[in-house]
């Protein structure tokens, strides 16, 4: 297929506009993140973002070609919040990976809209922060002793788990936020409905009853750690094999 000579190319290879302009790419990205955190992906548009910046949408298009390109910049900026630890050798890799996974989950919960976007972070997202984080994560699996042909797969397994559980958590927490109640209040309100629905399912009732007096945030943290430990157990067993 012939290349469109008018195509804007990658936002990463196109230089930023001169600083003398009133509006900068950094300002646009910062405002977009504020809007996304407050209202979610569905509320973001170039027109609304321009209004937030007190600028015409056409001013934004001088820096980004479209909303998809803006999201590339935004996702990469959020990736810049992560600091991947270093593993000096096989003895350090598991603790370093666990910390990186916990930081990634925390980042996704600070920005609930990003969990679904992280699933696209591959060939589409090639910004400097995204690439740096991916490289540093690969270094952890390299330090663990995974061969070259397995490092990507091991990292992909970890990312799939963290992104998957963070997506579910973010949706759950967004639902609670819309209710105007705290998580503990929301869970307490749902308890009678669960008890009634599980009356004929003793296995479900037993599990729910065992944790009914536990802080729901702690339950989420413990569930995340349990799943992460099982992922790391499997990866460690693969190394031992």
PDB file of N, CA and C in Angstrom, residues 64-170:
ATOM      1  N   UNK A  64      -0.312  17.843  18.274  1.00  0.00           N
ATOM      2  CA  UNK A  64      -0.687  16.433  18.129  1.00  0.00           C
ATOM      3  C   UNK A  64      -1.674  16.304  16.975  1.00  0.00           C
ATOM      4  N   UNK A  65      -1.529  15.226  16.218  1.00  0.00           N
ATOM      5  CA  UNK A  65      -2.354  15.082  15.014  1.00  0.00           C
ATOM      6  C   UNK A  65      -3.789  14.698  15.330  1.00  0.00           C
ATOM      7  N   UNK A  66      -3.999  13.952  16.424  1.00  0.00           N
ATOM      8  CA  UNK A  66      -5.335  13.465  16.753  1.00  0.00           C
ATOM      9  C   UNK A  66      -5.349  12.955  18.193  1.00  0.00           C
ATOM     10  N   UNK A  67      -6.502  12.475  18.626  1.00  0.00           N
ATOM     11  CA  UNK A  67      -6.648  11.994  20.006  1.00  0.00           C
ATOM     12  C   UNK A  67      -5.778  10.771  20.261  1.00  0.00           C
ATOM     13  N   UNK A  68      -5.674   9.879  19.276  1.00  0.00           N
ATOM     14  CA  UNK A  68      -4.845   8.684  19.463  1.00  0.00           C
ATOM     15  C   UNK A  68      -3.394   9.070  19.738  1.00  0.00           C
ATOM     16  N   UNK A  69      -2.917  10.051  19.020  1.00  0.00           N
ATOM     17  CA  UNK A  69      -1.549  10.497  19.217  1.00  0.00           C
ATOM     18  C   UNK A  69      -1.392  11.144  20.598  1.00  0.00           C
ATOM     19  N   UNK A  70      -2.402  11.881  21.019  1.00  0.00           N
ATOM     20  CA  UNK A  70      -2.377  12.474  22.357  1.00  0.00           C
ATOM     21  C   UNK A  70      -2.287  11.382  23.417  1.00  0.00           C
ATOM     22  N   UNK A  71      -3.039  10.290  23.232  1.00  0.00           N
ATOM     23  CA  UNK A  71      -3.008   9.205  24.202  1.00  0.00           C
ATOM     24  C   UNK A  71      -1.632   8.544  24.260  1.00  0.00           C
ATOM     25  N   UNK A  72      -0.937   8.492  23.136  1.00  0.00           N
ATOM     26  CA  UNK A  72       0.437   7.979  23.155  1.00  0.00           C
ATOM     27  C   UNK A  72       1.300   8.809  24.095  1.00  0.00           C
ATOM     28  N   UNK A  73       1.199  10.110  23.964  1.00  0.00           N
ATOM     29  CA  UNK A  73       1.978  11.011  24.809  1.00  0.00           C
ATOM     30  C   UNK A  73       1.584  10.871  26.274  1.00  0.00           C
ATOM     31  N   UNK A  74       0.292  10.765  26.525  1.00  0.00           N
ATOM     32  CA  UNK A  74      -0.214  10.674  27.895  1.00  0.00           C
ATOM     33  C   UNK A  74       0.259   9.382  28.555  1.00  0.00           C
ATOM     34  N   UNK A  75       0.095   8.259  27.863  1.00  0.00           N
ATOM     35  CA  UNK A  75       0.509   6.972  28.425  1.00  0.00           C
ATOM     36  C   UNK A  75       2.002   6.984  28.735  1.00  0.00           C
ATOM     37  N   UNK A  76       2.780   7.539  27.823  1.00  0.00           N
ATOM     38  CA  UNK A  76       4.220   7.568  28.060  1.00  0.00           C
ATOM     39  C   UNK A  76       4.565   8.444  29.251  1.00  0.00           C
ATOM     40  N   UNK A  77       3.855   9.549  29.402  1.00  0.00           N
ATOM     41  CA  UNK A  77       4.094  10.419  30.551  1.00  0.00           C
ATOM     42  C   UNK A  77       3.795   9.683  31.853  1.00  0.00           C
ATOM     43  N   UNK A  78       2.726   8.905  31.892  1.00  0.00           N
ATOM     44  CA  UNK A  78       2.378   8.145  33.086  1.00  0.00           C
ATOM     45  C   UNK A  78       3.433   7.066  33.363  1.00  0.00           C
ATOM     46  N   UNK A  79       3.938   6.446  32.313  1.00  0.00           N
ATOM     47  CA  UNK A  79       5.006   5.457  32.493  1.00  0.00           C
ATOM     48  C   UNK A  79       6.217   6.083  33.170  1.00  0.00           C
ATOM     49  N   UNK A  80       6.394   7.382  32.991  1.00  0.00           N
ATOM     50  CA  UNK A  80       7.511   8.068  33.612  1.00  0.00           C
ATOM     51  C   UNK A  80       7.429   8.097  35.129  1.00  0.00           C
ATOM     52  N   UNK A  81       6.271   7.761  35.705  1.00  0.00           N
ATOM     53  CA  UNK A  81       6.124   7.706  37.156  1.00  0.00           C
ATOM     54  C   UNK A  81       6.795   6.480  37.759  1.00  0.00           C
ATOM     55  N   UNK A  82       7.067   5.476  36.926  1.00  0.00           N
ATOM     56  CA  UNK A  82       7.611   4.216  37.434  1.00  0.00           C
ATOM     57  C   UNK A  82       9.127   4.280  37.565  1.00  0.00           C
ATOM     58  N   UNK A  83       9.617   3.694  38.642  1.00  0.00           N
ATOM     59  CA  UNK A  83      11.055   3.520  38.844  1.00  0.00           C
ATOM     60  C   UNK A  83      11.304   2.028  39.065  1.00  0.00           C
ATOM     61  N   UNK A  84      11.818   1.370  38.045  1.00  0.00           N
ATOM     62  CA  UNK A  84      12.044  -0.066  38.120  1.00  0.00           C
ATOM     63  C   UNK A  84      13.312  -0.342  38.919  1.00  0.00           C
ATOM     64  N   UNK A  85      13.229  -1.186  39.954  1.00  0.00           N
ATOM     65  CA  UNK A  85      14.430  -1.489  40.750  1.00  0.00           C
ATOM     66  C   UNK A  85      15.429  -2.314  39.938  1.00  0.00           C
ATOM     67  N   UNK A  86      16.638  -2.391  40.455  1.00  0.00           N
ATOM     68  CA  UNK A  86      17.711  -3.135  39.783  1.00  0.00           C
ATOM     69  C   UNK A  86      17.950  -4.435  40.534  1.00  0.00           C
ATOM     70  N   UNK A  87      18.155  -5.513  39.791  1.00  0.00           N
ATOM     71  CA  UNK A  87      18.530  -6.798  40.381  1.00  0.00           C
ATOM     72  C   UNK A  87      19.974  -7.092  39.999  1.00  0.00           C
ATOM     73  N   UNK A  88      20.807  -7.324  40.994  1.00  0.00           N
ATOM     74  CA  UNK A  88      22.231  -7.575  40.721  1.00  0.00           C
ATOM     75  C   UNK A  88      22.511  -9.002  40.295  1.00  0.00           C
ATOM     76  N   UNK A  89      21.574  -9.889  40.527  1.00  0.00           N
ATOM     77  CA  UNK A  89      21.806 -11.276  40.149  1.00  0.00           C
ATOM     78  C   UNK A  89      20.592 -12.135  40.431  1.00  0.00           C
ATOM     79  N   UNK A  90      20.710 -13.445  40.252  1.00  0.00           N
ATOM     80  CA  UNK A  90      19.574 -14.361  40.428  1.00  0.00           C
ATOM     81  C   UNK A  90      18.921 -14.292  41.800  1.00  0.00           C
ATOM     82  N   UNK A  91      19.684 -13.913  42.832  1.00  0.00           N
ATOM     83  CA  UNK A  91      19.118 -13.878  44.176  1.00  0.00           C
ATOM     84  C   UNK A  91      18.192 -12.691  44.391  1.00  0.00           C
ATOM     85  N   UNK A  92      18.302 -11.683  43.536  1.00  0.00           N
ATOM     86  CA  UNK A  92      17.550 -10.431  43.743  1.00  0.00           C
ATOM     87  C   UNK A  92      16.329 -10.273  42.843  1.00  0.00           C
ATOM     88  N   UNK A  93      16.212 -11.095  41.818  1.00  0.00           N
ATOM     89  CA  UNK A  93      15.240 -10.815  40.765  1.00  0.00           C
ATOM     90  C   UNK A  93      13.804 -10.856  41.281  1.00  0.00           C
ATOM     91  N   UNK A  94      13.476 -11.818  42.140  1.00  0.00           N
ATOM     92  CA  UNK A  94      12.081 -11.988  42.543  1.00  0.00           C
ATOM     93  C   UNK A  94      11.586 -10.786  43.342  1.00  0.00           C
ATOM     94  N   UNK A  95      12.369 -10.317  44.309  1.00  0.00           N
ATOM     95  CA  UNK A  95      11.959  -9.163  45.099  1.00  0.00           C
ATOM     96  C   UNK A  95      11.837  -7.925  44.221  1.00  0.00           C
ATOM     97  N   UNK A  96      12.743  -7.777  43.263  1.00  0.00           N
ATOM     98  CA  UNK A  96      12.703  -6.614  42.369  1.00  0.00           C
ATOM     99  C   UNK A  96      11.476  -6.656  41.468  1.00  0.00           C
ATOM    100  N   UNK A  97      11.161  -7.825  40.928  1.00  0.00           N
ATOM    101  CA  UNK A  97       9.983  -7.960  40.064  1.00  0.00           C
ATOM    102  C   UNK A  97       8.707  -7.718  40.866  1.00  0.00           C
ATOM    103  N   UNK A  98       8.649  -8.227  42.094  1.00  0.00           N
ATOM    104  CA  UNK A  98       7.469  -8.024  42.939  1.00  0.00           C
ATOM    105  C   UNK A  98       7.258  -6.545  43.217  1.00  0.00           C
ATOM    106  N   UNK A  99       8.332  -5.837  43.490  1.00  0.00           N
ATOM    107  CA  UNK A  99       8.205  -4.403  43.748  1.00  0.00           C
ATOM    108  C   UNK A  99       7.761  -3.670  42.487  1.00  0.00           C
ATOM    109  N   UNK A 100       8.333  -4.026  41.337  1.00  0.00           N
ATOM    110  CA  UNK A 100       7.939  -3.381  40.080  1.00  0.00           C
ATOM    111  C   UNK A 100       6.461  -3.626  39.787  1.00  0.00           C
ATOM    112  N   UNK A 101       5.993  -4.854  40.029  1.00  0.00           N
ATOM    113  CA  UNK A 101       4.588  -5.190  39.794  1.00  0.00           C
ATOM    114  C   UNK A 101       3.672  -4.389  40.717  1.00  0.00           C
ATOM    115  N   UNK A 102       4.066  -4.262  41.978  1.00  0.00           N
ATOM    116  CA  UNK A 102       3.258  -3.493  42.929  1.00  0.00           C
ATOM    117  C   UNK A 102       3.210  -2.021  42.533  1.00  0.00           C
ATOM    118  N   UNK A 103       4.322  -1.490  42.055  1.00  0.00           N
ATOM    119  CA  UNK A 103       4.358  -0.086  41.627  1.00  0.00           C
ATOM    120  C   UNK A 103       3.489   0.130  40.384  1.00  0.00           C
ATOM    121  N   UNK A 104       3.508  -0.835  39.479  1.00  0.00           N
ATOM    122  CA  UNK A 104       2.687  -0.734  38.273  1.00  0.00           C
ATOM    123  C   UNK A 104       1.205  -0.758  38.637  1.00  0.00           C
ATOM    124  N   UNK A 105       0.836  -1.640  39.547  1.00  0.00           N
ATOM    125  CA  UNK A 105      -0.563  -1.689  40.005  1.00  0.00           C
ATOM    126  C   UNK A 105      -0.958  -0.373  40.666  1.00  0.00           C
ATOM    127  N   UNK A 106      -0.092   0.155  41.539  1.00  0.00           N
ATOM    128  CA  UNK A 106      -0.389   1.415  42.220  1.00  0.00           C
ATOM    129  C   UNK A 106      -0.558   2.550  41.212  1.00  0.00           C
ATOM    130  N   UNK A 107       0.267   2.562  40.191  1.00  0.00           N
ATOM    131  CA  UNK A 107       0.158   3.579  39.147  1.00  0.00           C
ATOM    132  C   UNK A 107      -1.190   3.479  38.430  1.00  0.00           C
ATOM    133  N   UNK A 108      -1.592   2.244  38.137  1.00  0.00           N
ATOM    134  CA  UNK A 108      -2.860   2.034  37.442  1.00  0.00           C
ATOM    135  C   UNK A 108      -4.052   2.455  38.301  1.00  0.00           C
ATOM    136  N   UNK A 109      -3.938   2.304  39.615  1.00  0.00           N
ATOM    137  CA  UNK A 109      -5.042   2.699  40.491  1.00  0.00           C
ATOM    138  C   UNK A 109      -5.050   4.205  40.738  1.00  0.00           C
ATOM    139  N   UNK A 110      -3.894   4.856  40.608  1.00  0.00           N
ATOM    140  CA  UNK A 110      -3.872   6.331  40.688  1.00  0.00           C
ATOM    141  C   UNK A 110      -4.539   6.948  39.482  1.00  0.00           C
ATOM    142  N   UNK A 111      -4.454   6.250  38.365  1.00  0.00           N
ATOM    143  CA  UNK A 111      -5.029   6.721  37.101  1.00  0.00           C
ATOM    144  C   UNK A 111      -5.939   5.607  36.567  1.00  0.00           C
ATOM    145  N   UNK A 112      -7.156   5.469  37.091  1.00  0.00           N
ATOM    146  CA  UNK A 112      -8.007   4.322  36.774  1.00  0.00           C
ATOM    147  C   UNK A 112      -8.270   4.109  35.286  1.00  0.00           C
ATOM    148  N   UNK A 113      -8.226   5.157  34.500  1.00  0.00           N
ATOM    149  CA  UNK A 113      -8.495   5.066  33.065  1.00  0.00           C
ATOM    150  C   UNK A 113      -7.370   4.362  32.310  1.00  0.00           C
ATOM    151  N   UNK A 114      -6.173   4.290  32.896  1.00  0.00           N
ATOM    152  CA  UNK A 114      -5.025   3.831  32.121  1.00  0.00           C
ATOM    153  C   UNK A 114      -4.926   2.317  32.028  1.00  0.00           C
ATOM    154  N   UNK A 115      -5.623   1.601  32.916  1.00  0.00           N
ATOM    155  CA  UNK A 115      -5.477   0.147  32.934  1.00  0.00           C
ATOM    156  C   UNK A 115      -5.776  -0.472  31.570  1.00  0.00           C
ATOM    157  N   UNK A 116      -6.880  -0.045  30.950  1.00  0.00           N
ATOM    158  CA  UNK A 116      -7.204  -0.597  29.631  1.00  0.00           C
ATOM    159  C   UNK A 116      -6.223  -0.125  28.572  1.00  0.00           C
ATOM    160  N   UNK A 117      -5.694   1.092  28.727  1.00  0.00           N
ATOM    161  CA  UNK A 117      -4.723   1.604  27.761  1.00  0.00           C
ATOM    162  C   UNK A 117      -3.405   0.850  27.838  1.00  0.00           C
ATOM    163  N   UNK A 118      -3.046   0.365  29.029  1.00  0.00           N
ATOM    164  CA  UNK A 118      -1.786  -0.362  29.170  1.00  0.00           C
ATOM    165  C   UNK A 118      -1.790  -1.646  28.353  1.00  0.00           C
ATOM    166  N   UNK A 119      -2.973  -2.187  28.109  1.00  0.00           N
ATOM    167  CA  UNK A 119      -3.056  -3.377  27.279  1.00  0.00           C
ATOM    168  C   UNK A 119      -2.627  -3.139  25.853  1.00  0.00           C
ATOM    169  N   UNK A 120      -2.605  -1.866  25.429  1.00  0.00           N
ATOM    170  CA  UNK A 120      -2.190  -1.523  24.082  1.00  0.00           C
ATOM    171  C   UNK A 120      -0.706  -1.184  23.997  1.00  0.00           C
ATOM    172  N   UNK A 121      -0.052  -1.131  25.158  1.00  0.00           N
ATOM    173  CA  UNK A 121       1.337  -0.659  25.182  1.00  0.00           C
ATOM    174  C   UNK A 121       2.259  -1.721  24.613  1.00  0.00           C
ATOM    175  N   UNK A 122       2.470  -1.660  23.343  1.00  0.00           N
ATOM    176  CA  UNK A 122       3.355  -2.579  22.644  1.00  0.00           C
ATOM    177  C   UNK A 122       3.955  -1.827  21.486  1.00  0.00           C
ATOM    178  N   UNK A 123       3.671  -2.297  20.288  1.00  0.00           N
ATOM    179  CA  UNK A 123       4.191  -1.611  19.112  1.00  0.00           C
ATOM    180  C   UNK A 123       3.574  -0.227  18.953  1.00  0.00           C
ATOM    181  N   UNK A 124       2.360  -0.053  19.482  1.00  0.00           N
ATOM    182  CA  UNK A 124       1.703   1.247  19.344  1.00  0.00           C
ATOM    183  C   UNK A 124       2.401   2.308  20.186  1.00  0.00           C
ATOM    184  N   UNK A 125       2.755   1.954  21.408  1.00  0.00           N
ATOM    185  CA  UNK A 125       3.372   2.904  22.316  1.00  0.00           C
ATOM    186  C   UNK A 125       4.883   2.690  22.346  1.00  0.00           C
ATOM    187  N   UNK A 126       5.607   3.592  21.739  1.00  0.00           N
ATOM    188  CA  UNK A 126       7.062   3.463  21.645  1.00  0.00           C
ATOM    189  C   UNK A 126       7.742   4.712  22.172  1.00  0.00           C
ATOM    190  N   UNK A 127       7.102   5.387  23.127  1.00  0.00           N
ATOM    191  CA  UNK A 127       7.683   6.581  23.714  1.00  0.00           C
ATOM    192  C   UNK A 127       8.896   6.246  24.568  1.00  0.00           C
ATOM    193  N   UNK A 128       9.693   7.237  24.909  1.00  0.00           N
ATOM    194  CA  UNK A 128      10.935   6.996  25.652  1.00  0.00           C
ATOM    195  C   UNK A 128      10.725   6.379  27.024  1.00  0.00           C
ATOM    196  N   UNK A 129       9.714   6.809  27.753  1.00  0.00           N
ATOM    197  CA  UNK A 129       9.478   6.230  29.082  1.00  0.00           C
ATOM    198  C   UNK A 129       8.989   4.792  28.982  1.00  0.00           C
ATOM    199  N   UNK A 130       8.093   4.530  28.037  1.00  0.00           N
ATOM    200  CA  UNK A 130       7.578   3.176  27.840  1.00  0.00           C
ATOM    201  C   UNK A 130       8.699   2.219  27.483  1.00  0.00           C
ATOM    202  N   UNK A 131       9.552   2.650  26.571  1.00  0.00           N
ATOM    203  CA  UNK A 131      10.656   1.795  26.140  1.00  0.00           C
ATOM    204  C   UNK A 131      11.660   1.584  27.277  1.00  0.00           C
ATOM    205  N   UNK A 132      11.914   2.632  28.057  1.00  0.00           N
ATOM    206  CA  UNK A 132      12.857   2.515  29.170  1.00  0.00           C
ATOM    207  C   UNK A 132      12.350   1.542  30.221  1.00  0.00           C
ATOM    208  N   UNK A 133      11.072   1.660  30.586  1.00  0.00           N
ATOM    209  CA  UNK A 133      10.492   0.759  31.580  1.00  0.00           C
ATOM    210  C   UNK A 133      10.532  -0.684  31.081  1.00  0.00           C
ATOM    211  N   UNK A 134      10.167  -0.900  29.831  1.00  0.00           N
ATOM    212  CA  UNK A 134      10.178  -2.261  29.272  1.00  0.00           C
ATOM    213  C   UNK A 134      11.590  -2.840  29.292  1.00  0.00           C
ATOM    214  N   UNK A 135      12.572  -2.028  28.929  1.00  0.00           N
ATOM    215  CA  UNK A 135      13.961  -2.481  28.928  1.00  0.00           C
ATOM    216  C   UNK A 135      14.431  -2.838  30.333  1.00  0.00           C
ATOM    217  N   UNK A 136      14.054  -2.014  31.314  1.00  0.00           N
ATOM    218  CA  UNK A 136      14.476  -2.272  32.691  1.00  0.00           C
ATOM    219  C   UNK A 136      13.786  -3.503  33.270  1.00  0.00           C
ATOM    220  N   UNK A 137      12.535  -3.733  32.878  1.00  0.00           N
ATOM    221  CA  UNK A 137      11.854  -4.953  33.308  1.00  0.00           C
ATOM    222  C   UNK A 137      12.522  -6.186  32.707  1.00  0.00           C
ATOM    223  N   UNK A 138      12.866  -6.104  31.439  1.00  0.00           N
ATOM    224  CA  UNK A 138      13.553  -7.219  30.794  1.00  0.00           C
ATOM    225  C   UNK A 138      14.875  -7.521  31.492  1.00  0.00           C
ATOM    226  N   UNK A 139      15.546  -6.467  31.960  1.00  0.00           N
ATOM    227  CA  UNK A 139      16.815  -6.656  32.665  1.00  0.00           C
ATOM    228  C   UNK A 139      16.628  -7.492  33.929  1.00  0.00           C
ATOM    229  N   UNK A 140      15.470  -7.363  34.590  1.00  0.00           N
ATOM    230  CA  UNK A 140      15.211  -8.155  35.790  1.00  0.00           C
ATOM    231  C   UNK A 140      15.110  -9.642  35.452  1.00  0.00           C
ATOM    232  N   UNK A 141      14.427  -9.948  34.354  1.00  0.00           N
ATOM    233  CA  UNK A 141      14.280 -11.351  33.975  1.00  0.00           C
ATOM    234  C   UNK A 141      15.593 -11.903  33.409  1.00  0.00           C
ATOM    235  N   UNK A 142      16.379 -11.032  32.843  1.00  0.00           N
ATOM    236  CA  UNK A 142      17.715 -11.432  32.399  1.00  0.00           C
ATOM    237  C   UNK A 142      18.585 -11.772  33.606  1.00  0.00           C
ATOM    238  N   UNK A 143      18.503 -10.934  34.656  1.00  0.00           N
ATOM    239  CA  UNK A 143      19.265 -11.193  35.880  1.00  0.00           C
ATOM    240  C   UNK A 143      18.823 -12.499  36.531  1.00  0.00           C
ATOM    241  N   UNK A 144      17.535 -12.839  36.369  1.00  0.00           N
ATOM    242  CA  UNK A 144      17.025 -14.084  36.950  1.00  0.00           C
ATOM    243  C   UNK A 144      17.639 -15.305  36.282  1.00  0.00           C
ATOM    244  N   UNK A 145      18.046 -15.153  35.034  1.00  0.00           N
ATOM    245  CA  UNK A 145      18.628 -16.266  34.310  1.00  0.00           C
ATOM    246  C   UNK A 145      17.786 -16.783  33.173  1.00  0.00           C
ATOM    247  N   UNK A 146      16.688 -16.063  32.826  1.00  0.00           N
ATOM    248  CA  UNK A 146      15.879 -16.493  31.697  1.00  0.00           C
ATOM    249  C   UNK A 146      16.666 -16.312  30.402  1.00  0.00           C
ATOM    250  N   UNK A 147      16.614 -17.303  29.518  1.00  0.00           N
ATOM    251  CA  UNK A 147      17.312 -17.152  28.237  1.00  0.00           C
ATOM    252  C   UNK A 147      16.653 -16.085  27.376  1.00  0.00           C
ATOM    253  N   UNK A 148      17.359 -15.639  26.362  1.00  0.00           N
ATOM    254  CA  UNK A 148      16.889 -14.528  25.529  1.00  0.00           C
ATOM    255  C   UNK A 148      15.506 -14.780  24.957  1.00  0.00           C
ATOM    256  N   UNK A 149      15.227 -16.021  24.544  1.00  0.00           N
ATOM    257  CA  UNK A 149      13.945 -16.317  23.903  1.00  0.00           C
ATOM    258  C   UNK A 149      12.792 -16.383  24.899  1.00  0.00           C
ATOM    259  N   UNK A 150      13.078 -16.317  26.211  1.00  0.00           N
ATOM    260  CA  UNK A 150      12.015 -16.399  27.207  1.00  0.00           C
ATOM    261  C   UNK A 150      11.817 -15.112  27.999  1.00  0.00           C
ATOM    262  N   UNK A 151      12.755 -14.201  27.946  1.00  0.00           N
ATOM    263  CA  UNK A 151      12.630 -12.966  28.732  1.00  0.00           C
ATOM    264  C   UNK A 151      11.348 -12.220  28.404  1.00  0.00           C
ATOM    265  N   UNK A 152      11.062 -12.068  27.110  1.00  0.00           N
ATOM    266  CA  UNK A 152       9.852 -11.351  26.695  1.00  0.00           C
ATOM    267  C   UNK A 152       8.601 -12.052  27.196  1.00  0.00           C
ATOM    268  N   UNK A 153       8.596 -13.383  27.138  1.00  0.00           N
ATOM    269  CA  UNK A 153       7.424 -14.138  27.563  1.00  0.00           C
ATOM    270  C   UNK A 153       7.225 -14.024  29.071  1.00  0.00           C
ATOM    271  N   UNK A 154       8.304 -14.083  29.813  1.00  0.00           N
ATOM    272  CA  UNK A 154       8.201 -13.958  31.267  1.00  0.00           C
ATOM    273  C   UNK A 154       7.667 -12.575  31.642  1.00  0.00           C
ATOM    274  N   UNK A 155       8.199 -11.537  31.001  1.00  0.00           N
ATOM    275  CA  UNK A 155       7.717 -10.186  31.272  1.00  0.00           C
ATOM    276  C   UNK A 155       6.261 -10.049  30.845  1.00  0.00           C
ATOM    277  N   UNK A 156       5.899 -10.615  29.701  1.00  0.00           N
ATOM    278  CA  UNK A 156       4.522 -10.542  29.227  1.00  0.00           C
ATOM    279  C   UNK A 156       3.554 -11.218  30.174  1.00  0.00           C
ATOM    280  N   UNK A 157       3.976 -12.333  30.775  1.00  0.00           N
ATOM    281  CA  UNK A 157       3.137 -13.032  31.752  1.00  0.00           C
ATOM    282  C   UNK A 157       2.884 -12.146  32.965  1.00  0.00           C
ATOM    283  N   UNK A 158       3.936 -11.518  33.451  1.00  0.00           N
ATOM    284  CA  UNK A 158       3.797 -10.615  34.594  1.00  0.00           C
ATOM    285  C   UNK A 158       2.871  -9.449  34.265  1.00  0.00           C
ATOM    286  N   UNK A 159       3.101  -8.810  33.123  1.00  0.00           N
ATOM    287  CA  UNK A 159       2.299  -7.655  32.737  1.00  0.00           C
ATOM    288  C   UNK A 159       0.844  -8.029  32.555  1.00  0.00           C
ATOM    289  N   UNK A 160       0.594  -9.188  31.967  1.00  0.00           N
ATOM    290  CA  UNK A 160      -0.792  -9.627  31.753  1.00  0.00           C
ATOM    291  C   UNK A 160      -1.519  -9.766  33.081  1.00  0.00           C
ATOM    292  N   UNK A 161      -0.833 -10.318  34.083  1.00  0.00           N
ATOM    293  CA  UNK A 161      -1.458 -10.467  35.398  1.00  0.00           C
ATOM    294  C   UNK A 161      -1.740  -9.113  36.023  1.00  0.00           C
ATOM    295  N   UNK A 162      -0.733  -8.250  36.062  1.00  0.00           N
ATOM    296  CA  UNK A 162      -0.896  -6.957  36.740  1.00  0.00           C
ATOM    297  C   UNK A 162      -1.948  -6.104  36.038  1.00  0.00           C
ATOM    298  N   UNK A 163      -1.881  -6.021  34.710  1.00  0.00           N
ATOM    299  CA  UNK A 163      -2.838  -5.204  33.968  1.00  0.00           C
ATOM    300  C   UNK A 163      -4.251  -5.770  34.115  1.00  0.00           C
ATOM    301  N   UNK A 164      -4.350  -7.084  34.084  1.00  0.00           N
ATOM    302  CA  UNK A 164      -5.668  -7.703  34.208  1.00  0.00           C
ATOM    303  C   UNK A 164      -6.327  -7.408  35.542  1.00  0.00           C
ATOM    304  N   UNK A 165      -5.584  -7.579  36.626  1.00  0.00           N
ATOM    305  CA  UNK A 165      -6.183  -7.352  37.941  1.00  0.00           C
ATOM    306  C   UNK A 165      -6.390  -5.864  38.187  1.00  0.00           C
ATOM    307  N   UNK A 166      -5.488  -5.023  37.662  1.00  0.00           N
ATOM    308  CA  UNK A 166      -5.650  -3.572  37.839  1.00  0.00           C
ATOM    309  C   UNK A 166      -6.857  -3.054  37.067  1.00  0.00           C
ATOM    310  N   UNK A 167      -7.121  -3.629  35.910  1.00  0.00           N
ATOM    311  CA  UNK A 167      -8.301  -3.239  35.129  1.00  0.00           C
ATOM    312  C   UNK A 167      -9.573  -3.515  35.915  1.00  0.00           C
ATOM    313  N   UNK A 168      -9.631  -4.706  36.520  1.00  0.00           N
ATOM    314  CA  UNK A 168     -10.803  -5.076  37.319  1.00  0.00           C
ATOM    315  C   UNK A 168     -10.932  -4.179  38.537  1.00  0.00           C
ATOM    316  N   UNK A 169      -9.824  -3.941  39.240  1.00  0.00           N
ATOM    317  CA  UNK A 169      -9.853  -3.085  40.426  1.00  0.00           C
ATOM    318  C   UNK A 169     -10.260  -1.659  40.078  1.00  0.00           C
ATOM    319  N   UNK A 170      -9.710  -1.132  38.983  1.00  0.00           N
ATOM    320  CA  UNK A 170     -10.006   0.246  38.602  1.00  0.00           C
ATOM    321  C   UNK A 170     -11.493   0.410  38.306  1.00  0.00           C
TER     322      UNK A 170
END
